[in-house]
Coordinates of C-alpha atoms in Angstrom, one line a residue:
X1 CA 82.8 89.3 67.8
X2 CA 82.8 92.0 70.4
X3 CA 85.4 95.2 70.0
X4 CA 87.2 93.8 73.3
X5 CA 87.6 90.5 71.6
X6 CA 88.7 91.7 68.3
X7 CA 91.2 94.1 70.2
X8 CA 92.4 91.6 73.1
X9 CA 93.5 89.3 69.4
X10 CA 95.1 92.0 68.4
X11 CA 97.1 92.5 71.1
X12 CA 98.1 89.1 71.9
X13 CA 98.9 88.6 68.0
X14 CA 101.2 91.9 67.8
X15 CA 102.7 91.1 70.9
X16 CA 103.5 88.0 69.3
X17 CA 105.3 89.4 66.2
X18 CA 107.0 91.9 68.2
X19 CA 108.8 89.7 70.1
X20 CA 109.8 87.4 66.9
X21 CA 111.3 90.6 65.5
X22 CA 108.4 90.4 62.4
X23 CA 107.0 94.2 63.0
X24 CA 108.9 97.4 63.5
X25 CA 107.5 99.2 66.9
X26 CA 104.5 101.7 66.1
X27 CA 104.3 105.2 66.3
X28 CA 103.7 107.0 69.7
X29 CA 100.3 107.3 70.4
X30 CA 98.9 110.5 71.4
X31 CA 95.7 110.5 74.4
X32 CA 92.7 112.8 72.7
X33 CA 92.9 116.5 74.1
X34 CA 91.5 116.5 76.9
X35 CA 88.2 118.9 77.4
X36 CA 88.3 122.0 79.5
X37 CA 85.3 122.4 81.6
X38 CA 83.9 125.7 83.1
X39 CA 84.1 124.5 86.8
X40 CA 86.8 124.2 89.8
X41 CA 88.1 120.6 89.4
X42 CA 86.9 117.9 87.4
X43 CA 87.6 114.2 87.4
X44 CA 87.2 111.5 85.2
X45 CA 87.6 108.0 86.1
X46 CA 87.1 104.5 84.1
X47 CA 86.0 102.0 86.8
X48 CA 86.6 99.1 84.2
X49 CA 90.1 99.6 84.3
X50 CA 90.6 101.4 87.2
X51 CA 92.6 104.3 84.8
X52 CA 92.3 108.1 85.5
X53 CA 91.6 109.4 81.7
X54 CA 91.0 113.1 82.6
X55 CA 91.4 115.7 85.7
X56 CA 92.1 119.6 86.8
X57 CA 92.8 120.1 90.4
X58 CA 92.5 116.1 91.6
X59 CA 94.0 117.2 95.4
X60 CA 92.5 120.7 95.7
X61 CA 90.4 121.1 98.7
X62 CA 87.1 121.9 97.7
X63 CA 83.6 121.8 99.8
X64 CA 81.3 118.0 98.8
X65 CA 78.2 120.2 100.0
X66 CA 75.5 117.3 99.2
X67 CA 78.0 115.1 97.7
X68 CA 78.8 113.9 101.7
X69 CA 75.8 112.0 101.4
X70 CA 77.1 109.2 99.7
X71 CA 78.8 108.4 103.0
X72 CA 76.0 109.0 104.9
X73 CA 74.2 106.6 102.3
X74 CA 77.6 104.1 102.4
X75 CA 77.8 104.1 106.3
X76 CA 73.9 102.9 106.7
X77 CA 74.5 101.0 103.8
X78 CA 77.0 98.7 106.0
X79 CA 74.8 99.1 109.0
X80 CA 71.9 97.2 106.7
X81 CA 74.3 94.9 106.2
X82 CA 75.8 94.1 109.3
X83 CA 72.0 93.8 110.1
X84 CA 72.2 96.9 113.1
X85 CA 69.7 98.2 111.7
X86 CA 66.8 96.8 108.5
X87 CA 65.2 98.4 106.0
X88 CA 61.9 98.2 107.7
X89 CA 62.9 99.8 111.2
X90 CA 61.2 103.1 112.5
X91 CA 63.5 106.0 112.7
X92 CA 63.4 108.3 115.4
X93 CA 62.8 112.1 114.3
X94 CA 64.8 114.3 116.6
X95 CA 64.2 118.4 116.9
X96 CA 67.6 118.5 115.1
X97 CA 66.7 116.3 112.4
X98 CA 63.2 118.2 112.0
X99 CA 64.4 121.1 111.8
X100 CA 67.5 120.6 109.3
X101 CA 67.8 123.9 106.9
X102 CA 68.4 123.4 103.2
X103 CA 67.0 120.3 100.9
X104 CA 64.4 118.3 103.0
X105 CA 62.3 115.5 102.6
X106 CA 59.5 117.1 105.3
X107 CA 59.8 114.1 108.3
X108 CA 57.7 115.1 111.1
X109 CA 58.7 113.9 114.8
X110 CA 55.4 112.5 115.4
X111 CA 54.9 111.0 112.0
X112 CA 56.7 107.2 111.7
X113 CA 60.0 107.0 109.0
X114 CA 61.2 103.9 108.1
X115 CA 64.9 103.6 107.1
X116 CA 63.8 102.7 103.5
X117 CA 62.0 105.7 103.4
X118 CA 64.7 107.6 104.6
X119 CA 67.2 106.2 102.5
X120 CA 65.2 107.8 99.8
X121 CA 64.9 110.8 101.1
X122 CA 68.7 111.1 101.2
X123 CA 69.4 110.0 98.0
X124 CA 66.6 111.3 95.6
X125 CA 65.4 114.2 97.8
X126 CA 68.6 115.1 99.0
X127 CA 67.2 115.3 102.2
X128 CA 69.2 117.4 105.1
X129 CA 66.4 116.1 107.8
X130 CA 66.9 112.3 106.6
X131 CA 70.9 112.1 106.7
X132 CA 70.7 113.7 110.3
X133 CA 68.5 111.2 110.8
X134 CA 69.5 108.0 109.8
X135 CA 73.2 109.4 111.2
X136 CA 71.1 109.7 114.8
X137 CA 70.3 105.8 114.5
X138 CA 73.4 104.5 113.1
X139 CA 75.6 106.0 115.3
X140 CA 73.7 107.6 118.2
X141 CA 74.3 111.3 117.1
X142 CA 75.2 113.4 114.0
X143 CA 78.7 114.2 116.2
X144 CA 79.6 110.3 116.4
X145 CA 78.4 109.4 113.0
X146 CA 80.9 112.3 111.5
X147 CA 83.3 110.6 113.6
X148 CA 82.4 106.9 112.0
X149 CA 83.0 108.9 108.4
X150 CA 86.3 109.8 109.0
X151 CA 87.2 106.8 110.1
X152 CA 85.4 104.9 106.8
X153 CA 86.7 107.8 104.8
X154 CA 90.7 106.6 106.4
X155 CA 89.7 103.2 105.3
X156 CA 88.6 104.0 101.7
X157 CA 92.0 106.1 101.6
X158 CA 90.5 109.2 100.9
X159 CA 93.4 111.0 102.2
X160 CA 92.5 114.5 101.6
X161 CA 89.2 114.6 103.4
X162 CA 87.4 115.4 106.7
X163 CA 83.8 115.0 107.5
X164 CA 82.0 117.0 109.8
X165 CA 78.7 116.2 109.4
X166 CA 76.2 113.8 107.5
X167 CA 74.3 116.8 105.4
X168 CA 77.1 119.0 103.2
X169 CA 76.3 122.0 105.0
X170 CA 79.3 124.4 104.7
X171 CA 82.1 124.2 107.2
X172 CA 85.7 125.1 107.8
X173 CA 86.8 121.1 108.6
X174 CA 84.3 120.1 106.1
X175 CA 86.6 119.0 102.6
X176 CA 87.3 117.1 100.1
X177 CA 89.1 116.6 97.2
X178 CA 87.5 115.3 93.2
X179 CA 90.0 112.1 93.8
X180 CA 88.7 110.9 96.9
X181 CA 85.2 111.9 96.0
X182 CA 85.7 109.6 92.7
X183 CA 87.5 106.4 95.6
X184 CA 84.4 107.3 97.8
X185 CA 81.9 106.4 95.1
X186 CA 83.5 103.5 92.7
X187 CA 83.5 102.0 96.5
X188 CA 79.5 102.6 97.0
X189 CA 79.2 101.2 93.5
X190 CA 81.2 98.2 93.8
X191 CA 80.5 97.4 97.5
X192 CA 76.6 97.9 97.3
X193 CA 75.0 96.6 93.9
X194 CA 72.1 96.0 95.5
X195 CA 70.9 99.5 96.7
X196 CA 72.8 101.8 93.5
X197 CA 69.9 101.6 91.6
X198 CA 68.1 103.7 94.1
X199 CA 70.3 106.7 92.6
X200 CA 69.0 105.9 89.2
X201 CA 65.0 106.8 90.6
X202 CA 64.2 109.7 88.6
X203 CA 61.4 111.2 91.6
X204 CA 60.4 109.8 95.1
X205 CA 57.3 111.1 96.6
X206 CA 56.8 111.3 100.8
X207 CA 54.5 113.2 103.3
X208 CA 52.2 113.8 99.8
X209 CA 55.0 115.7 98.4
X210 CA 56.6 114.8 95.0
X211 CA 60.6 116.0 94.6
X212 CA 62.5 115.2 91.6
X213 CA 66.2 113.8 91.4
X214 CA 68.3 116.9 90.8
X215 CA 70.1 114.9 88.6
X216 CA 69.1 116.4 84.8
X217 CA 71.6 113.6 83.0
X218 CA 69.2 110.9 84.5
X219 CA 66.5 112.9 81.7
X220 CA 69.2 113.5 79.0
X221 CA 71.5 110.8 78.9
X222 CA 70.1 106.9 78.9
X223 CA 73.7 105.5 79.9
X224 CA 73.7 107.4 83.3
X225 CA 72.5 105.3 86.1
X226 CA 73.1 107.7 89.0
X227 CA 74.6 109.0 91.1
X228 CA 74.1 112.4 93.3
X229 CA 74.2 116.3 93.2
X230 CA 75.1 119.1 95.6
X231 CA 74.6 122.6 96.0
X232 CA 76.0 125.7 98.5
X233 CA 76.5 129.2 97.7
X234 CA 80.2 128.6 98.7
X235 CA 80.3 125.2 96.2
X236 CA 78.6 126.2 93.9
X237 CA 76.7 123.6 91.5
X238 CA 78.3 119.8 91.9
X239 CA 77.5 116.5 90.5
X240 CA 79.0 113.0 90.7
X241 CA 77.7 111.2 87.8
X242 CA 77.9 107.3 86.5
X243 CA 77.2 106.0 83.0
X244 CA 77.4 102.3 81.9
X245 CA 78.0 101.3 78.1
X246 CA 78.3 98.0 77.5
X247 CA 80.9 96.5 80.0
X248 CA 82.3 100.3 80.7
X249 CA 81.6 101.9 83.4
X250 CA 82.5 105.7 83.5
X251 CA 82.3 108.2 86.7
X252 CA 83.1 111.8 86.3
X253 CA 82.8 114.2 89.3
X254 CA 82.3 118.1 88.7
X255 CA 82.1 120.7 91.6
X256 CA 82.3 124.4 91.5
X257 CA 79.9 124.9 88.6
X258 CA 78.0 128.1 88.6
X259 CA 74.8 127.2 87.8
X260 CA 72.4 123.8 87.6
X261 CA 72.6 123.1 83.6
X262 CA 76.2 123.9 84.0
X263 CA 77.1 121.3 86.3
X264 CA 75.0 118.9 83.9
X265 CA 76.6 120.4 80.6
X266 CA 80.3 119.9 82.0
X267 CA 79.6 116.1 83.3
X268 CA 78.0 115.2 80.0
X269 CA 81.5 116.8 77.9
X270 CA 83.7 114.4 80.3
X271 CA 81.4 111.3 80.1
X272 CA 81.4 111.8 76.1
X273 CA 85.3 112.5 76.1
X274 CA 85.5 109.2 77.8
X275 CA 83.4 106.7 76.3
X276 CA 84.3 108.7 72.2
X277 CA 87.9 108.7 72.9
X278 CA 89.3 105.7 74.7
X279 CA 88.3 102.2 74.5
X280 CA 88.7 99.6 77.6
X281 CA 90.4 96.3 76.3
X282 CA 90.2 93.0 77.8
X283 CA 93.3 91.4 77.9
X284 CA 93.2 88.7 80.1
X285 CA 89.8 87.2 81.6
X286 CA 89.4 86.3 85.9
X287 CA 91.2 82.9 86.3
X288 CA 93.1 82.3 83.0
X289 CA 96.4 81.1 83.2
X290 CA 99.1 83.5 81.7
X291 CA 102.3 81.5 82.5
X292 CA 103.7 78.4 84.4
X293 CA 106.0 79.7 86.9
X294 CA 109.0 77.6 88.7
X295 CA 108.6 76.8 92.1
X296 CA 111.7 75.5 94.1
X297 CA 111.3 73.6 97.6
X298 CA 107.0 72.4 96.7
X299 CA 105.5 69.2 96.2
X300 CA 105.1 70.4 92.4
X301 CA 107.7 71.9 89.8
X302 CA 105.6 74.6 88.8
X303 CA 102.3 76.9 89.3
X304 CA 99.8 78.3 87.3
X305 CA 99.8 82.3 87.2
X306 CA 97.3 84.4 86.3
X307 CA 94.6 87.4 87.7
X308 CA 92.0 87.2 90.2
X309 CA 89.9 89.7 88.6
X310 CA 89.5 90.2 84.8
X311 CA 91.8 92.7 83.5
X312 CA 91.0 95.8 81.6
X313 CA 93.1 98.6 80.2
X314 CA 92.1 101.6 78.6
X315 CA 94.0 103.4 75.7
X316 CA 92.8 105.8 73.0
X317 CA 90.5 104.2 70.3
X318 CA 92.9 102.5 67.7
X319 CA 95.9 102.1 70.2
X320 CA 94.8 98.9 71.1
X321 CA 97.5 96.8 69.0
X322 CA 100.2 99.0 70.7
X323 CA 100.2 97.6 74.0
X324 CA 103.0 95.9 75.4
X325 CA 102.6 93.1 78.6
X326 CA 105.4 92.7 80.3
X327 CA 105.8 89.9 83.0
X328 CA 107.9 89.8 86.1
X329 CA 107.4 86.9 88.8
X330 CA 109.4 86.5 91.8
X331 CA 112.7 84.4 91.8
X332 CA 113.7 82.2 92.6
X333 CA 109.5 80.8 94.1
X334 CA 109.6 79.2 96.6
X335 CA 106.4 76.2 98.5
X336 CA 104.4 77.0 100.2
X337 CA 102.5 78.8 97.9
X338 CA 98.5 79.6 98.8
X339 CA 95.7 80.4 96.2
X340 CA 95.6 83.3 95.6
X341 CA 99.0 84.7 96.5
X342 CA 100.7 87.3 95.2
X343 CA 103.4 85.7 93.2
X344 CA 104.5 88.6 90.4
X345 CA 103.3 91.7 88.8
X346 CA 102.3 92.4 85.2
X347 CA 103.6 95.6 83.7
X348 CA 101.2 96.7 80.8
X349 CA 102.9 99.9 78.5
X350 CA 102.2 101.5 75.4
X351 CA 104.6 103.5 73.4
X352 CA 107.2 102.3 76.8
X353 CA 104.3 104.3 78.9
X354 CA 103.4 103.0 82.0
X355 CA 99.5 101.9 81.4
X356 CA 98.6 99.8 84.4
X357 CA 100.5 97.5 86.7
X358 CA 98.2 94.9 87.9
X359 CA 99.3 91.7 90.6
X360 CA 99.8 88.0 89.1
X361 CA 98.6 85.5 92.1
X362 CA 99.0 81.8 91.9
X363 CA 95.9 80.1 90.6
X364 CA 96.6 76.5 92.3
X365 CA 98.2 76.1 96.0
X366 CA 101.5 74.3 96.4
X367 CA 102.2 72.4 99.6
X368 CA 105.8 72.2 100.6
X369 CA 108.1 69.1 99.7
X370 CA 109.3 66.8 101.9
X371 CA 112.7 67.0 104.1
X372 CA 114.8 65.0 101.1
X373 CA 113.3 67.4 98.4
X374 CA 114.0 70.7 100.3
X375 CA 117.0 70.1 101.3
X376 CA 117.9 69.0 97.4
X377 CA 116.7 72.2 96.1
X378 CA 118.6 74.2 98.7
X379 CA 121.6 72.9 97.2
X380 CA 120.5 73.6 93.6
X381 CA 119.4 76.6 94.5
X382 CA 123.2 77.0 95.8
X383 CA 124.4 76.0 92.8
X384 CA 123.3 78.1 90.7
X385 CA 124.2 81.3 92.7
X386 CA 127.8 79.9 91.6

């Protein structure tokens, strides 16, 4: 039996006995101390559960320097799958885009790119040349493309941040923050299966020159899987990084390291606080039903409730058995009701601490009664209000 199962018993079982009055409430749980890391900001994000487990300056300004290129990878990402552009097209090598300063992958204007091998470029070479580039096809200049990122970054709700061009390079309207760095890429991850494991490619090779992923944990660590670096004087030494174990899925961003093995060091202490510390616990799996909800005015008495996602929470290790689900459904329900709608909320706590609040939607449709059954429920509903 896995350690979700065994704790996802436990929890239903305690919950159980709480409720009957059989157990006394358990002490307060305490989270593990936090570690401090030699760098600006720092965040540290469980994409399992969607649960923040460690940060320092989440919605200070700071520079992304090659960071940005995850939405230069994200926006031609869409474009691939919008089909505007394929993986096999030629991409045009401008002056500009030639003669990017910084990280390159060496395209020549008179030597043929495709946007596969430019994608590459970008994300394992950290390429300055290939981001103006592919920004040139996707959206007709580096200036319109910076303008597309906003926009995407609006979307995304990355709040705190404005793009002003495809490579990192330093400018004043050039920021971010560690928060909406972590939103920008859980979204690449979730949004673009298919082409993350191109961030887990170790070294990429074009024009007969070899360049290694600047990522050292992709060397050190066998549960990262991606996903970039960057690097300014102004910066300093950066690094989003991902790591899998089992069903978790950790991603910790660092920026304003000062050196390379710093920025690797730091990363490494959050993803081990993370994955040593908590544990993510499955409570409830996509689809199941959790409760049988009234429904007044429908052709049926009742709906199923439950999650359209599975639903994960993450606690300290041992804290499991101290959750608490609360339930809370609108009232009084009332036909029509669609799959899938939004019909209640479930309030998770531990130790009367908020963990998670996560939507209940109604896992069957209900069609509206006729005139003679409305109009009886009206006046029950009436009634009631007596």
């Amino acid at each position: 039996m896995s350690q979700f199962s065994r704790a996802a018993r436990a929890f239903a079982a305690l919950a159980l006995a709480i409720c009957a009055g059989l157990v006394a409430a358990p002490a307060a749980a305490q989270n593990p101390p936090a570690p401090v890391l030699n760098a600006k900001a720092w965040y540290l994000l469980d994409m399992t559960s969607g649960q923040v487990l460690a940060a320092q300056g989440p919605a200070e300004r700071v520079e992304p320097a090659s960071l940005t290129k995850l939405m230069t990878a994200y926006l031609t990402f869409a474009a691939l799958k919008s089909k505007s552009i394929s993986l096999e097209q030629t991409v045009p090598v401008s002056t500009r885009a030639w003669k990017a300063v910084g990280s390159r992958m060496f395209i020549e204007p008179n030597k043929p790119v495709t946007v596969a091998e430019a994608m590459r470029g970008t994300i394992i070479q950290s390429g300055n040349d290939s981001s103006i580039a592919l920004a040139e096809l996707v959206a007709g200049s580096e200036d319109q493309f910076a303008a597309m990122m906003n926009r995407e970054a609006q979307r995304l709700g990355m709040k705190n941040t404005h793009f002003q061009n495809a490579t990192g390079l330093p400018d004043p309207q050039h920021y971010t923050t560690v928060e909406d760095l972590a939103r920008l890429a859980s979204a690449l991850i979730r949004d673009y299966p298919d082409f993350y494991p191109l961030y887990s490619t170790k070294e990429y090779t074009y024009n007969k020159i070899t360049q290694p992923n600047r990522n050292r944990l992709l060397w050190l660590d066998p549960n990262v899987d991606g996903m970039k670096t960057g690097h300014t004087d102004s910066a300093g030494f950066c690094l989003i990084a991902s790591a899998k174990r089992g069903p978790r899925r950790l991603l910790s961003v660092v920026v304003g390291t000062q050196t390379e093995s710093a920025r690797s060091t730091e990363s490494q202490k959050l993803l081990n606080y993370g994955f040593l510390g908590y544990d993510a616990v499955r409570l409830y799996e996509k689809g199941q039903n959790v409760s049988a909800l009234e429904v007044w005015k429908g052709e049926s008495r009742e709906v199923k409730a439950g999650f359209d996602r599975e639903l994960y929470v993450t606690v300290p290790k041992g804290e499991a058995p101290k959750l608490k689900a609360t339930l809370n459904t609108q009232k009084p329900l009332l036909a029509p009701i669609s799959l899938g709608q939004k019909i209640g909320s479930m309030k998770v706590t531990l130790d009367g601490r908020d963990i998670a609040e996560i939507p209940v939607v109604a896992l069957d449709k209900v069609g509206a009664a006729g005139f003679f059954g409305r109009t009886l429920d009206t006046m029950r509903l009436w009634f009631s209000k007596k």
